[in-house]
Short mmCIF file of C-alpha atoms and ligand atoms in Angstrom, two decimals:
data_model
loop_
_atom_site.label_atom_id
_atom_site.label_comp_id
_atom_site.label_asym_id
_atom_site.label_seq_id
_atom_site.Cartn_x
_atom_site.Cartn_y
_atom_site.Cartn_z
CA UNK A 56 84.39 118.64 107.50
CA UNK A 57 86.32 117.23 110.51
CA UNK A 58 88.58 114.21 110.02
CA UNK A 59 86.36 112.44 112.55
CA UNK A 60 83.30 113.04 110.52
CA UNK A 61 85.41 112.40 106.97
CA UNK A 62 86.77 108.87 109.08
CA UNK A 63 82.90 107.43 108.88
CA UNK A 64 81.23 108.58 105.91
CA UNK A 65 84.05 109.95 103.12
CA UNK A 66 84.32 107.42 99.79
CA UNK A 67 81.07 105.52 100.92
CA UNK A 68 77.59 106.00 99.14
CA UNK A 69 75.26 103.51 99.97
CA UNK A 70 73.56 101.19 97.67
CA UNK A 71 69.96 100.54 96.97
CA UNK A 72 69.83 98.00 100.15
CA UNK A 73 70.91 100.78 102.37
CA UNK A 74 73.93 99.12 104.04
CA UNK A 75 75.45 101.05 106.70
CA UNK A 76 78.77 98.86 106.63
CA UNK A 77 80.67 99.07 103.17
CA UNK A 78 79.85 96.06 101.78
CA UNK A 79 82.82 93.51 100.98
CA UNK A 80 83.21 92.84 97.44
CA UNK A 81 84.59 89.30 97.44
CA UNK A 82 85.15 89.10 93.62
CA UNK A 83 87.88 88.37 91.03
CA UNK A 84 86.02 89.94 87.94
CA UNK A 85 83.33 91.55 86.71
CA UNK A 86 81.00 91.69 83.81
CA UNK A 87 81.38 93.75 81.29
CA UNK A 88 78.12 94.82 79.72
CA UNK A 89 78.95 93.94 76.12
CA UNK A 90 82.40 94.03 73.92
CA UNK A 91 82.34 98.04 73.12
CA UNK A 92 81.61 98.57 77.28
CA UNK A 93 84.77 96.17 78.02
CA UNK A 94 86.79 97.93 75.36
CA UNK A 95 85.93 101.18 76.45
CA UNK A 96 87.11 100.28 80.02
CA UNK A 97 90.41 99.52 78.96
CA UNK A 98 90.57 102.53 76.87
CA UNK A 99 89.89 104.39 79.90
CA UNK A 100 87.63 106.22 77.86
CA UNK A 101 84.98 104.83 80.80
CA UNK A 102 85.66 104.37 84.00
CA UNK A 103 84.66 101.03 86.06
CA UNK A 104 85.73 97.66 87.06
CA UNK A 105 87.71 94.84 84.88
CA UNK A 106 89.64 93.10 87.32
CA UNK A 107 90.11 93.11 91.61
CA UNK A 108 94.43 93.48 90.84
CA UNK A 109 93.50 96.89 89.48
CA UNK A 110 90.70 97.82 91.55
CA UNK A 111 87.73 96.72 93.58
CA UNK A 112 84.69 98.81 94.83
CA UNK A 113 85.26 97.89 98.61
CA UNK A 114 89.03 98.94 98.10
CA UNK A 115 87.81 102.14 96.52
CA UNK A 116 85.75 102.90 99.71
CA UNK A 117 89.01 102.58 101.79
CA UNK A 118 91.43 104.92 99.12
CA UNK A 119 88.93 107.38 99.00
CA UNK A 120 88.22 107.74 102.16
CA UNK A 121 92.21 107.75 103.75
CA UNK A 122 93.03 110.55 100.84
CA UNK A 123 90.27 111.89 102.26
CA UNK A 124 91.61 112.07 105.75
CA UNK A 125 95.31 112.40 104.50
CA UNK A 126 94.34 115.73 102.34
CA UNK A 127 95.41 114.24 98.93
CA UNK A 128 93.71 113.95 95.50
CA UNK A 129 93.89 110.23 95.57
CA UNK A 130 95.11 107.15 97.21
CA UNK A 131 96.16 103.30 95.68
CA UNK A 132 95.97 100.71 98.15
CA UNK A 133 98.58 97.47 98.37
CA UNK A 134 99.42 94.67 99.97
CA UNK A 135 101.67 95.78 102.45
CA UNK A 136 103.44 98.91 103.78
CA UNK A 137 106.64 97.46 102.14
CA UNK A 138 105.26 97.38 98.28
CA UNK A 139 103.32 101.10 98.72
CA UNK A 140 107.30 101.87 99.29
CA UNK A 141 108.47 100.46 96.35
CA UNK A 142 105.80 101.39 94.23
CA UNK A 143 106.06 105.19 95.44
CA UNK A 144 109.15 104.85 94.31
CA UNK A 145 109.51 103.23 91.31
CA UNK A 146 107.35 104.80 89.47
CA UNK A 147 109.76 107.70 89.93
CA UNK A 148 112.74 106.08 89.37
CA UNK A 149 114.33 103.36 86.73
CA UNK A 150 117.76 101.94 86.40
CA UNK A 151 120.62 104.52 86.06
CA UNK A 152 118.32 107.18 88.68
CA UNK A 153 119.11 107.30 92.37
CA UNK A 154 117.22 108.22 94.95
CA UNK A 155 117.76 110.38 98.47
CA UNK A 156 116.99 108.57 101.73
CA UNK A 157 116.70 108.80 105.18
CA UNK A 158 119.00 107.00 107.88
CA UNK A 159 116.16 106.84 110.38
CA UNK A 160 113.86 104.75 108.55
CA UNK A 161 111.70 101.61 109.37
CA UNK A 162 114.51 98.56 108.75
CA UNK A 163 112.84 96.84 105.97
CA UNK A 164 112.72 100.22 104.08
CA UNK A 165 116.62 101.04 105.05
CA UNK A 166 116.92 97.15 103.46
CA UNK A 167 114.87 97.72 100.14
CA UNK A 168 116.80 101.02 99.51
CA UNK A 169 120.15 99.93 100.09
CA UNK A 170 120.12 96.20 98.66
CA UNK A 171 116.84 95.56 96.48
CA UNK A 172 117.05 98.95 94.64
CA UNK A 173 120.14 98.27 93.98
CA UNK A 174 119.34 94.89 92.38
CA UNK A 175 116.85 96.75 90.28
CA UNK A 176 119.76 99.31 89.10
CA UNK A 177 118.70 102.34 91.40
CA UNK A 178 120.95 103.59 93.96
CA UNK A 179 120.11 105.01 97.09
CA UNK A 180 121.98 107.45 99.15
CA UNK A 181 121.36 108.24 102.45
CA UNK A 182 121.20 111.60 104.75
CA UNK A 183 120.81 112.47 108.48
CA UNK A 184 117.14 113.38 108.69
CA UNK A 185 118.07 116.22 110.65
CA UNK A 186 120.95 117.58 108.30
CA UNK A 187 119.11 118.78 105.10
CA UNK A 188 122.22 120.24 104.43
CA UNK A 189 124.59 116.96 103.61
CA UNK A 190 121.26 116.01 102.11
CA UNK A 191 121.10 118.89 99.49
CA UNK A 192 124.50 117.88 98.04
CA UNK A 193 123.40 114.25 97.64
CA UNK A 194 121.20 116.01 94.73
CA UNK A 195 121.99 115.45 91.11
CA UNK A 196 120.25 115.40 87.54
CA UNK A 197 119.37 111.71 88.33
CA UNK A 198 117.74 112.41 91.56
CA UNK A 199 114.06 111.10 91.36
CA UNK A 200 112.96 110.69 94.99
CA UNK A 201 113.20 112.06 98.56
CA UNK A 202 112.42 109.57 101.39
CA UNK A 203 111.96 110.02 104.46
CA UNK A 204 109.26 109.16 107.56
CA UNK A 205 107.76 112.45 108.98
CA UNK A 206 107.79 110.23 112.72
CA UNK A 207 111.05 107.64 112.13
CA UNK A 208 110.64 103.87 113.26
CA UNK A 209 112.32 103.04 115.66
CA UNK A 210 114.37 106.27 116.72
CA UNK A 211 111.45 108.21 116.85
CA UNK A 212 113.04 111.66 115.60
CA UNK A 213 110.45 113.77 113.82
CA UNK A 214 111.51 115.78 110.58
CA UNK A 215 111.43 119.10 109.62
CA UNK A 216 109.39 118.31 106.87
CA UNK A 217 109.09 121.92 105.75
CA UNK A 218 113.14 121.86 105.23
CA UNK A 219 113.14 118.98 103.28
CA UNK A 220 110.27 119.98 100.91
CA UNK A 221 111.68 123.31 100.26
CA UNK A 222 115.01 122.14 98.98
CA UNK A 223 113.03 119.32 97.31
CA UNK A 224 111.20 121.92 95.47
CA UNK A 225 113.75 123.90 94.36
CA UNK A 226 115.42 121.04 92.11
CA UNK A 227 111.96 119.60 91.39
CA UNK A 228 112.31 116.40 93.06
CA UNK A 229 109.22 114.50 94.37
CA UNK A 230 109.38 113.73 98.14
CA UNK A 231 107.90 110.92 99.80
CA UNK A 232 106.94 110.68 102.98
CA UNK A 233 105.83 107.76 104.99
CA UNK A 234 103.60 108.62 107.55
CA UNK A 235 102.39 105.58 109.15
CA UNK A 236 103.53 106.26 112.51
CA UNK A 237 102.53 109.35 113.06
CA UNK A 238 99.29 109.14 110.70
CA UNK A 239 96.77 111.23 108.96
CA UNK A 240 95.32 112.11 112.47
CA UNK A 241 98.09 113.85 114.31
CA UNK A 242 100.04 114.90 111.06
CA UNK A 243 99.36 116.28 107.21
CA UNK A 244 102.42 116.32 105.68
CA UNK A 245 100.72 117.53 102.17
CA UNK A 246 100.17 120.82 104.44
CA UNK A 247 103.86 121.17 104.58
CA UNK A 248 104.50 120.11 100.42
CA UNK A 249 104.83 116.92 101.02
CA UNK A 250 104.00 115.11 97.42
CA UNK A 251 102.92 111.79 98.08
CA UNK A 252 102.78 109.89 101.19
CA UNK A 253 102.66 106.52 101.69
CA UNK A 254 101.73 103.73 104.95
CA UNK A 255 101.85 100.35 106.32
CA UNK A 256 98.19 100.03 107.12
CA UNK A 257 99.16 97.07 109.41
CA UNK A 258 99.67 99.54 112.16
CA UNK A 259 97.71 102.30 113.80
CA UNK A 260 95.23 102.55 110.16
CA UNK A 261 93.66 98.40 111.61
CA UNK A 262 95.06 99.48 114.71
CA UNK A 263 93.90 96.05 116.42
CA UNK A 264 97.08 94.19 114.11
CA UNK A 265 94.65 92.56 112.02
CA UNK A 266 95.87 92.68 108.81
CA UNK A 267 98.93 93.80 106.29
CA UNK A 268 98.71 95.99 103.86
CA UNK A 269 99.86 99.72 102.59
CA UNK A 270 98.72 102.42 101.13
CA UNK A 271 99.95 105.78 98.78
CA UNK A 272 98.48 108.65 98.89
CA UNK A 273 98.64 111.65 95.76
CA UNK A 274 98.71 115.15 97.04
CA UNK A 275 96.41 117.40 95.38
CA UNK A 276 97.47 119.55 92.35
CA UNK A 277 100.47 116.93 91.77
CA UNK A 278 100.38 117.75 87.80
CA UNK A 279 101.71 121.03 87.79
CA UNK A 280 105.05 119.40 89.46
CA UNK A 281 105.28 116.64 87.08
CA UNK A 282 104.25 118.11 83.58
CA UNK A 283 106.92 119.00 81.62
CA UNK A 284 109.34 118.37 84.66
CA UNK A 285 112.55 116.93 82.59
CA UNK A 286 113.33 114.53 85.73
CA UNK A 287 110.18 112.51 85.09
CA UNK A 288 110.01 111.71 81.28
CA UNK A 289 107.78 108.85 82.28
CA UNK A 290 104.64 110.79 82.82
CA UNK A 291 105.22 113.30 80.33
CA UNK A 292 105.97 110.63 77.02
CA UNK A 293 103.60 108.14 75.54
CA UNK A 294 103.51 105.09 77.89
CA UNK A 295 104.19 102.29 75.01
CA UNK A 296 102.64 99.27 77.65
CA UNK A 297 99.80 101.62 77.59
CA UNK A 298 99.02 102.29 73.90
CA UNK A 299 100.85 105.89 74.23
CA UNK A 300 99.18 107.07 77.15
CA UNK A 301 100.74 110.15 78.15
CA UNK A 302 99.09 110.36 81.57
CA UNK A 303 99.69 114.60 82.10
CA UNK A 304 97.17 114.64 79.58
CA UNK A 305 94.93 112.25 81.00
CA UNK A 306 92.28 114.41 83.94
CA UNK A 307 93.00 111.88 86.07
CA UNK A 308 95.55 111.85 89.31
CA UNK A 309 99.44 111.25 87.63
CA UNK A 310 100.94 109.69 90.12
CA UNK A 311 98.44 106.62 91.31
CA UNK A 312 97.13 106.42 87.68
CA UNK A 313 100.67 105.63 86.44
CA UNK A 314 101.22 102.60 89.50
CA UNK A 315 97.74 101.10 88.98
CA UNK A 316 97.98 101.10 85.23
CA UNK A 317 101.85 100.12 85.19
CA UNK A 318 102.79 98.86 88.55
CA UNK A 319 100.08 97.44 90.52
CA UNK A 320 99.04 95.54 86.97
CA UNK A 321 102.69 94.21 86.28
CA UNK A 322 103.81 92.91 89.93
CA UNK A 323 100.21 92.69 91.56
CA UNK A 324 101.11 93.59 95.02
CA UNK A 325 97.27 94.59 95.70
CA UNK A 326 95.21 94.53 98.86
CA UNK A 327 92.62 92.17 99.29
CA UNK A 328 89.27 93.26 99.45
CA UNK A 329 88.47 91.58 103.13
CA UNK A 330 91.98 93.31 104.47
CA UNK A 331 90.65 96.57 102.86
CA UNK A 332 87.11 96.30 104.46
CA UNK A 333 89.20 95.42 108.03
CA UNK A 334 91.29 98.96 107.16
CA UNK A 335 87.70 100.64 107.01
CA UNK A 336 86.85 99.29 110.11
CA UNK A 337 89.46 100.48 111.93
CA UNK A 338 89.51 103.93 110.04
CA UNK A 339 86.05 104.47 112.19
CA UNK A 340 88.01 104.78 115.43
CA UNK A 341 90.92 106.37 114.32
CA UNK A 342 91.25 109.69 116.02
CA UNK A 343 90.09 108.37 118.99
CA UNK A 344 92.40 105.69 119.28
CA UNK A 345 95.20 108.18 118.19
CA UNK A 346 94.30 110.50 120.80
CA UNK A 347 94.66 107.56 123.61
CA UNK A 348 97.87 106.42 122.38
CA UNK A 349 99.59 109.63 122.39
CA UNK A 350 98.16 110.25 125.92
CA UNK A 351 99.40 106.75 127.28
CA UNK A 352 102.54 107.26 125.56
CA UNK A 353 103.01 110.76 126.58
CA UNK A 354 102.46 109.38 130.45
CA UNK A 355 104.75 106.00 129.85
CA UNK A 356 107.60 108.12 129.05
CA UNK A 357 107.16 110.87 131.49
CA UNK A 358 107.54 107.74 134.14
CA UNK A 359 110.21 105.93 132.01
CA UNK A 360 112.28 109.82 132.43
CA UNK A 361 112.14 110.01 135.90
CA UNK A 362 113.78 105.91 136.28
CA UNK A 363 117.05 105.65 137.42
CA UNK A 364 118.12 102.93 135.42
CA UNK A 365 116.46 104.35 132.54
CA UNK A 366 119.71 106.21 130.41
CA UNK A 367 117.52 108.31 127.96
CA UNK A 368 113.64 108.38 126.94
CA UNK A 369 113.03 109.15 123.67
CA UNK A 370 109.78 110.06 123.04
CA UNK A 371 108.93 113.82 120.80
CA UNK A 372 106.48 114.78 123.26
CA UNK A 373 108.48 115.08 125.90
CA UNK A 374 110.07 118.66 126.89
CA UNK A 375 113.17 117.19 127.15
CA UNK A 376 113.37 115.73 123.69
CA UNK A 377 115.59 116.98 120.96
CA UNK A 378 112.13 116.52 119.03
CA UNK A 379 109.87 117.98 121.04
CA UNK A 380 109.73 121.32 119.06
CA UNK A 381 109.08 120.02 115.77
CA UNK A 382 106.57 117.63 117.36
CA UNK A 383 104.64 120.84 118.00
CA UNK A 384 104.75 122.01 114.98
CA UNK A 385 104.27 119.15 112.78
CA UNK A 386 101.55 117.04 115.15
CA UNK A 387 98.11 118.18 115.94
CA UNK A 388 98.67 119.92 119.43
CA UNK A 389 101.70 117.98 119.69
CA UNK A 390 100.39 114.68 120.56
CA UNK A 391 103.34 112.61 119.46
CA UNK A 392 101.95 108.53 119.08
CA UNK A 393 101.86 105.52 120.33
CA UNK A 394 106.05 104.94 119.86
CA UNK A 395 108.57 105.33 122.06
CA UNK A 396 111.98 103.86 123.12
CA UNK A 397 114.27 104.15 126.07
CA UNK A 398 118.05 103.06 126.35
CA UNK A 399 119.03 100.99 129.23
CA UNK A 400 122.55 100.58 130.01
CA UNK A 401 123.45 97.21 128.43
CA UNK A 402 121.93 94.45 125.66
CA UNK A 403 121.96 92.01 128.76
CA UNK A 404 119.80 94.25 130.50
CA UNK A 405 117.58 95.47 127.80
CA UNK A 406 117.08 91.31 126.83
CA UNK A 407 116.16 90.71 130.95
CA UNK A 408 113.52 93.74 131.01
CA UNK A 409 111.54 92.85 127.72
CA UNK A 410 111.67 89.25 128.97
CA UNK A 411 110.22 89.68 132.19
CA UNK A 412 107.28 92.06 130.95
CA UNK A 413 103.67 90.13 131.62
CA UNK A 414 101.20 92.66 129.77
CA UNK A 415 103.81 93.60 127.18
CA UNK A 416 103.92 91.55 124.37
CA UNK A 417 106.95 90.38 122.49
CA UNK A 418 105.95 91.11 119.31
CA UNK A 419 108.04 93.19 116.01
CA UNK A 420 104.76 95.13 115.34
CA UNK A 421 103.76 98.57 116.44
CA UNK A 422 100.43 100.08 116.46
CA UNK A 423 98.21 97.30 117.86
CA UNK A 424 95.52 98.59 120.58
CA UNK A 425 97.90 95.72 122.74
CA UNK A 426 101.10 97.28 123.86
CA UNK A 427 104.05 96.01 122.23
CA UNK A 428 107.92 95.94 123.63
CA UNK A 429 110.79 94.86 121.02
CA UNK A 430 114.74 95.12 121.02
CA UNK A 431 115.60 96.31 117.62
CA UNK A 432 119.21 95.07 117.25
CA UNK A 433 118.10 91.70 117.96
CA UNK A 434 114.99 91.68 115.44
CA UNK A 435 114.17 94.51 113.46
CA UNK A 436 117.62 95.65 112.43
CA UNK A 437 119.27 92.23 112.70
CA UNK A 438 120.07 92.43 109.24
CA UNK A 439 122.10 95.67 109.64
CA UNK A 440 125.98 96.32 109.63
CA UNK A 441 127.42 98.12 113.29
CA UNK A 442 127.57 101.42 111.16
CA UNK A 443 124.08 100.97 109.50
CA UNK A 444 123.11 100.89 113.33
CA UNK A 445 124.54 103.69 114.72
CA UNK A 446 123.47 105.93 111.77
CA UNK A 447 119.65 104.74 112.80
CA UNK A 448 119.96 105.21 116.08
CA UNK A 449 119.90 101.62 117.68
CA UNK A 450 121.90 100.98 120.38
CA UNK A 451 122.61 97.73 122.13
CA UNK A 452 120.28 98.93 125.25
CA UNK A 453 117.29 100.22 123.01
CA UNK A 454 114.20 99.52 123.85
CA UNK A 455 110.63 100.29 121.77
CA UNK A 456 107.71 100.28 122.94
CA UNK A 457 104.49 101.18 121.14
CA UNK A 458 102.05 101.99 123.95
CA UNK A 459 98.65 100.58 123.62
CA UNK A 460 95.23 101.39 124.79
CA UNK A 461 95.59 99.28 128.66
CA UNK A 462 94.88 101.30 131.32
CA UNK A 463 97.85 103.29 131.99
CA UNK A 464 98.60 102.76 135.30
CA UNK A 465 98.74 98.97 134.62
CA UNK A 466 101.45 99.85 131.91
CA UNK A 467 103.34 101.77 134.29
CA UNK A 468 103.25 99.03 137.07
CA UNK A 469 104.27 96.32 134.68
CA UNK A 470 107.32 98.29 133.30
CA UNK A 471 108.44 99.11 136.48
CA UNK A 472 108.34 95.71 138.04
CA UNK A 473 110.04 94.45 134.43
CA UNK A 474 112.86 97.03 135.02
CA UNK A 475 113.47 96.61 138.45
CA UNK A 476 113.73 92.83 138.19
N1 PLP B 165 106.80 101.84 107.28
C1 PLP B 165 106.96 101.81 108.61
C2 PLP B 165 107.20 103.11 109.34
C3 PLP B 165 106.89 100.62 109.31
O1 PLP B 165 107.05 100.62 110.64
C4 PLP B 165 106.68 99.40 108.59
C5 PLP B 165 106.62 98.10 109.26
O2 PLP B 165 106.91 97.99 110.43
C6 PLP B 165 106.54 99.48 107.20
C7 PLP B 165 106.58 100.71 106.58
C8 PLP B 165 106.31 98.24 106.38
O3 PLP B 165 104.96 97.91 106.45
P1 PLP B 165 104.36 96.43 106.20
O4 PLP B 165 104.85 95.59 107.34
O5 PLP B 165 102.89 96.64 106.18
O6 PLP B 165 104.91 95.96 104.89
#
């Protein structure tokens, strides 16, 4: 079935009243039928509902249906981009492990690697996306996790995901991929063995910036990897905060069994159920939308090339982009976003242009139907030291856009008049 079709019907069977919109299930608890029901619930001898911080049938609707469109087995949903991170990753890793990570990341994910991991006893060490080499020899017996974004925020370099898999394979290791920018529309990265993948749903997945939350997706077939794999004794021992659960043996997904039963009950970063319905609404749209950004963008940046006082576009489906090949072969038919950024010469003159944009808003947020200009040294990777900066990819002069769904032209005319100022 085509995503499209999968986008309006997968995870959802209706009712006896026949609803065509997935009902919201605006509930704490639920009743348990009698003692032995409850018990067996917890048991997981029977599978059903105890409690909306483990799960909640209007959440359900939204996990199934974005592993659905993702290609994975299954998907947990959270409250925000930033704890479907750190529960991708923690379940793989514990004091004493490190884990491999990408320079060009999203700044709050560059932030929980390098300081809150580290708080937590986990180090993380960091590669050039683009050099799987140095990354390779940043591998050792405590290595639990590879992460990387398959389209980076903000420097908008696309991996060779393939590369990165392969040598992740060969030692074992589980690689994560977040792949909220470039999403389950234009790119599967369980196609290229990819293992799990995880998003901030507060971006293109509501795509009208209505509401936070994340989301982690299991790829199919994830048990053979993890069953007697000596670099994740966690899922192949008894569990002793889950009487001696020893979930390779359980015929249920591994991976998001483990972080509902351990994480997701223990720190109770969970979704709401009115944010997930909002995800499902804007699920319904989803190629569509996808297909307009990545035109808009592809047309912003074609005009943004040909500026004189532009220094360099960067934007993966441009010809001219160091990108642009693996854009082709990782996005379907190389549409490449909403995302792009473009270096002007100074910070003065980045601050004057993104102040005196009208339709633009000034906003640190990407994937909103409303375009969106920021100037990621200011905001976004405030927090980050001169070398931290460099390594990403922000200069003084950068400025990112993420294109909306305006009419194009008016985008154009606005930028222009903004730079020209
Ligand atoms: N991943 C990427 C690529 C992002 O751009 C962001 C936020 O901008 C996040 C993760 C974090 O998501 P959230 O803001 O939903 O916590």
């Amino acid at each position: 079935m085509n995503l499209q079709t999968k986008a309006l019907h997968a995870g959802y069977e209706k009712g006896a009243e026949g609803a065509m919109a997935v009902p919201i299930y605006q509930t704490t608890a639920y009743e348990f039928r009698d003692v032995e029901h409850a018990g067996n619930l917890f048991a997981l001898k029977e599978l059903g509902y105890i409690y909306t911080r483990l799960n909640n049938p209007t959440t359900d609707v939204f996990e199934k249906r974005f592993a659905e469109l993702e290609g994975g087995e299954a998907a947990i949903a959270t409250a925000s981009g930033m704890s479907a991170i750190f529960y991708a990753i923690a379940n793989a890793a514990e004091a004493g492990d490190n884990i491999i990570c990408a320079y060009q990341v999203y700044g709050g994910a560059l932030t929980q690697a390098s300081h809150t991991l580290k708080r937590f006893g986990i180090e993380a060490r960091f590669f050039d996306v683009h050099d799987t080499v140095a990354m390779e020899k940043l591998i050792d017996d405590k290595t639990k996790v590879i992460f990387f974004e398959s389209l980076t925020n903000p420097s908008i370099d696309v991996a060779d995901i393939e590369a990165i898999t392969t040598i992740a394979n060969r030692h074992g290791i589980l690689t994560v991929v977040d792949n909220t920018v470039a999403t389950p529309v234009l790119c599967k990265p369980f196609e290229h063995g990819a293992d799990i993948t995880v998003h901030s749903a507060s971006k293109y997945t509501t795509g009208q910036g209505l509401a936070i939350g994340g989301i982690l997706v299991e790829r199919k077939n994830l048990l053979e990897k993890l069953k007697a794999n000596p670099r994740y004794p966690q899922f192949n021992e008894p569990d002793a905060s889950y009487h001696g659960l020893v979930y390779v043996d359980v015929p249920l997904p591994p991976y998001t069994l483990r972080t509902r039963l351990s994480l997701l009950r223990d720190l109770g970063a969970v979704v709401s159920p009115f944010n997930s319905w909002l995800f499902i609404q804007g699920i319904e749209t989803f190629a569509l939308r996808m297909r307009e950004h990545s035109s808009n963008a592809l047309k912003l940046a074609q005009f943004l090339e040909a500026h004189p006082k532009v220094k360099k576009v960067n934007y993966p489906g441009l010809q001219s982009d160091s990108n642009y090949a693996n854009a082709q072969k990782y996005f379907k038919n190389g549409a490449s976003s909403g995302l792009l950024s473009f270096e002007v010469d100074t910070l003065e003159a980045a601050t004057k242009l993104v102040n005196a944009t009208e339709i633009y808003s000034l906003v640190v947020n990407i994937g909103d139907s409303k375009s969106i200009i920021t100037h990621p040294a200011s905001t976004t990777h405030q927090q980050l030291n001169a070398q931290e900066l460099e390594a990403c990819g922000v200069q003084p002069g950068l400025v990112r856009i993420s294109c909306g769904l305006e009419f194009i032209d008016d985008l154009i005319a606005d930028l222009k008049q903004a730079i020209e100022a």
